[in-house]
Amino acid sequence: MELRTDSLDFSMPLSGSGPRSASKTLVFPRAVRSVAAGLTGHTIGYSGNDHHVGRLEVRLDTTQLNNTVTVTGTFGLRDWSGSWDDQYDGSIEFAVVAELESATAPPPRADLAVADIELNQAVQFFRSASFLDPINALPDNSIFLIARKSTGVRVYVDWDSSAGLPPISSLTGELVVRTGTTTVTLSPINPGGVIAPKRAININQALANDTLNFMIPAVWCAGTVEISCDVFDQAAPNSRSGTFARTLVFVPVEPLQLFLVGVALATPVVAPAATQAAISTALSPLVKTYPRGDIVQTGFTAINFAGNLIACPTSGCGSGFHDLLDQLKDLRGGSGDIYFGGLPPGVFIPSGGCVIGCSPTGDGVAAAFIDVPLTIPHEVGHALGRKHDPCTGCSPAAQNPDSNYPQYGNFPSDSIGVFGFDPVTNTIFNPASTLDFMTAFLVVPTPPGFGWVSPYTYRGLLGAQVGGGVPGGPAPCTRANARRNTLFLGMEIRRDRTVAIRPSFHYDAPLQGSTKCGSGFSIEFQDESRDVLDCSPLHCLCTGNGCNCWPKVIRDALPMPGGARWVVIWEGEKKIHEEAISKAPTVKIKGAEPREDGLLLEWNADPAEKTWYLVQWFDEKSGVFRGLAPRTQDAQMPIPKRLFTHGEELRVRVLATQGIATGHAERIIKLPNYQPPEPVVGLTGILETADGPQKISAVLEVSVHDTAGRQVPTDRVISYIDGVEVARGNQVDLRALHEGKHVLRIVVRGLGGRTAVRSWLIERTRQGFFLHHAICEPDRRYEKEKHVHPHPAPKAC
Ligand SMILES: [Zn+2]
C-alpha cells in the first residue's frame, strides 16, 4: 500500500464556465492494482465578492495506467442564478492510496486456472462450433458489448483434483472491474457465491452453476474497462489461481424511447388501467433482452377504451386492436417515440382470447396484455420493424414471417440458437428448449424459460428505429431529423372500389418512414388548376394478411403539400376516386378555466357536426407535441396539472378536421403560482400500495419520474444499505446482503439543483428478499430565495 498527498490548484479566478477541472499524474515504483483518491481538504470562495451558495461541486476521479495514476479534480461554485456568472477560485488537497503489484506474492495455485470468460449481456456466441452448424457458429464473444447495459460474466474454471493439492469443495472468486473513475470488486452471483469445481472439459454450458458467474452493473459498463478475475477455495482465500485479465470495450447505442399508456377496458370485463409502475415492471423482459443501454420512459398517460379486444380472428388482430392502435397514434402526435398500450392484467387469460397483443410492423405503436410478459418485447419488436420468426412446418403457418431467420443447427425452428443468460436471476436459456420472442406463437401462460432473444433478433433490434426502413425505389437524400407537415391519413378501399376517408389530421412531425405492405393503390394531391403536387403509394397494415383481404385498411403518413385542393386515388393507371379538399374548419380557443386537478380547455366548436378535434400539448423536454387524449367531437378537454412539469405554463393546440384539411389554434395556458413537485424515486417491481411484506427481486431497479411520467436520468443515484454505500446507478444488487432487516436508502443528486431521497425497510430471509414499507423522509423542499433549510414538517409517505 502506498500513500501520497498532493493538491490541485484553481487559484486563478474564473467565471463564465463550470465546473472547472485540473489534473495531476503520480508515478509509482510498480504497477498499480487498485487505487482510490480522497479529499483531505479544500478551499473555495467567490473571488472578492459575496453571493449565496447555490451549488458547490468538488469531486476527484482517478485513471490508472500501469504504474501511473492521474487524479482529476472537478471544482465549481455558483449561486442560485443557475449560471456561472461569478468569479470563483480555490484549491483541492487530496491523498491517493494505491495498492501495488506485490514484489513477493505467493505463486498461484497450480491446480486452479481460469480457462476462459464468456461475456453475455443477453445472448452470446461461446463454444458455438460445438453445437451449431458451420454457417451459424461464430467465434467466442463475437457479439459486441453495449454501453450502459448490465453484463453477465461467466468464468470457466479448470480444477485439476489430481494435482495433489488440498481438495476444494466450494470454489469462489473475485472479479475486479476498473473503470476510468473507480475500482469495484464483485462477488459471484451463484447461490451462496460458490460452485463445485470441475475439469474445464466437464463444464456444461447449459447449467448456470457449472461456471462462476458475475454481474457488472450497467453503471460501470461504459467506455474501456479492465476486468481481472482470481478464483480460490472459499476456505483458503490466500491461495489463488493466476489472474485472468481482459479489456472490455462498451459501444454506446441510441436509447429506446417508450411512452407508456395504461388502457382501461370496459369489455368483456371492467378492468382499470394499469399504472406506470405496473407497466414498468412488465417491461423487465424487454429491458433484459433488448440491445440497448437506456430504455427511457418519456411519459405516461391513461385512456379508457370502449371496444372489445378479446377475439379470435382468422387473420390480423381484430377490429378492437385496430381501433386501439388508432387511438395510440392520436396520442403519439409528432413524437418519434414508441407508444406502448399496456392492457390490464387478469383479462386475457381467463377470457380465452387468441390475440395477446398487436402492432402493425414498423408503425411506432404497440399494445399487449401486460400479464403475458413476452408479448411486450414481441410487440415492441414489431413496432421497430421486426417480423415473425418462420415457425417452419407449423400449422397454421406464422403470419408475416421473416424468411431470413436462421435455422440454428438441429434446434427447433425459432430457437434462440445459442445460450442466453440473465445475470439478474443467474438463469441460462438453453437453445434446445427456448424460442426467440419474435415467434408467432407464444404459449400462454408462458412457462419459465420458454422465450428469450436470438442473436439474429438482437442484431436486428440494434439501432432499429420506428419506420426505419423505406423499402423500394430510389430515395431522396433526406435529413434524418427533418420535420415536415405530415398527413396521418386513414382510408378504407372496398372491393367495389368505393373509398372512405377517415377524418385525418396533418401537423408537423418527424419523417415517418414505412415498412408496411404495398397495396397497388396510390394517392395524388392536385392544386386548384389540377396540376399534380405530389403522389405516394398507399400501404396496408401488414398485421395478418396485409393487403390480401378486403376492405384494404390504409394508415399512411404522407407529406402534405401546401396548396393541395384535390385528392385523387389511383389503382395502377385507373382513377377510382377523387374528392375536393374542403376548407379547413376554423377553431378558436375560448379559454382555460381552473379546476381542482388542472384546467378545463374550451374551444369554439365548428358548427359542422362531423368535425373531429385532436388536442396536443408541447413536451418541452422532447421538443414535440404529443396527443393529450384520442380524438374527440367535444369542444372541451381537461388538462391535468401533472403535465405542468416546467412551471406554471403549458403550450397546447387544438387541431380540427372534417376530412383532410386541418385547422388549428394554439395557446399558452397558465396555472398561476404552480410549482411542480420534485421527481419521485421508486423501485420497479414493487407495489407502493401493498400492505405487509412483499417479495422483491435480488436486483432492484431504481427509477425516478416527474409528474408527467418522464424518467429522469439516474446516473447520479447512490444507494446505501444501513448507511453503507452499496451501489451507484439504477441497479441495487442485494445478493451480498446477510439475513435480517436492513434500511435501503436511495439518494438521487443533481435534479436541477435538487436532491431526491427515499428509504425502505427490506429484509433478507432464507425464502428470499422482502420489502416491508417505505420509511418517512422529512420534507426537503427549499424555500425559494430564502435561507436554505429543510422544511421541518414530516411528509406523509
Ligand atoms: Zn406478432
PDB file of C-alpha atoms in Angstrom, residues 742-745 757-762 772-778 795-797:
ATOM      1  CA  HIS A 742     -31.940  -3.555   6.621  1.00  0.00           C
ATOM      2  CA  VAL A 743     -32.648   0.046   5.692  1.00  0.00           C
ATOM      3  CA  LEU A 744     -32.239   0.803   1.982  1.00  0.00           C
ATOM      4  CA  ARG A 745     -31.812   4.491   1.244  1.00  0.00           C
ATOM      5  CA  VAL A 757     -34.286  10.739  -1.346  1.00  0.00           C
ATOM      6  CA  ARG A 758     -36.344   7.704  -0.334  1.00  0.00           C
ATOM      7  CA  SER A 759     -35.856   4.893   2.151  1.00  0.00           C
ATOM      8  CA  TRP A 760     -37.407   1.465   2.638  1.00  0.00           C
ATOM      9  CA  LEU A 761     -37.203  -1.297   5.210  1.00  0.00           C
ATOM     10  CA  ILE A 762     -36.122  -4.503   3.477  1.00  0.00           C
ATOM     11  CA  HIS A 772     -41.751  -4.160   4.312  1.00  0.00           C
ATOM     12  CA  HIS A 773     -42.604  -0.487   3.840  1.00  0.00           C
ATOM     13  CA  ALA A 774     -41.275   2.932   2.934  1.00  0.00           C
ATOM     14  CA  ILE A 775     -39.692   4.988   5.711  1.00  0.00           C
ATOM     15  CA  CYS A 776     -40.840   8.604   6.022  1.00  0.00           C
ATOM     16  CA  GLU A 777     -38.490  11.370   4.984  1.00  0.00           C
ATOM     17  CA  PRO A 778     -38.562  14.969   6.217  1.00  0.00           C
ATOM     18  CA  LYS A 795     -44.048  14.324   4.995  1.00  0.00           C
ATOM     19  CA  ALA A 796     -46.585  11.555   4.636  1.00  0.00           C
ATOM     20  CA  CYS A 797     -45.224   8.562   2.791  1.00  0.00           C
TER      21      CYS A 797
END
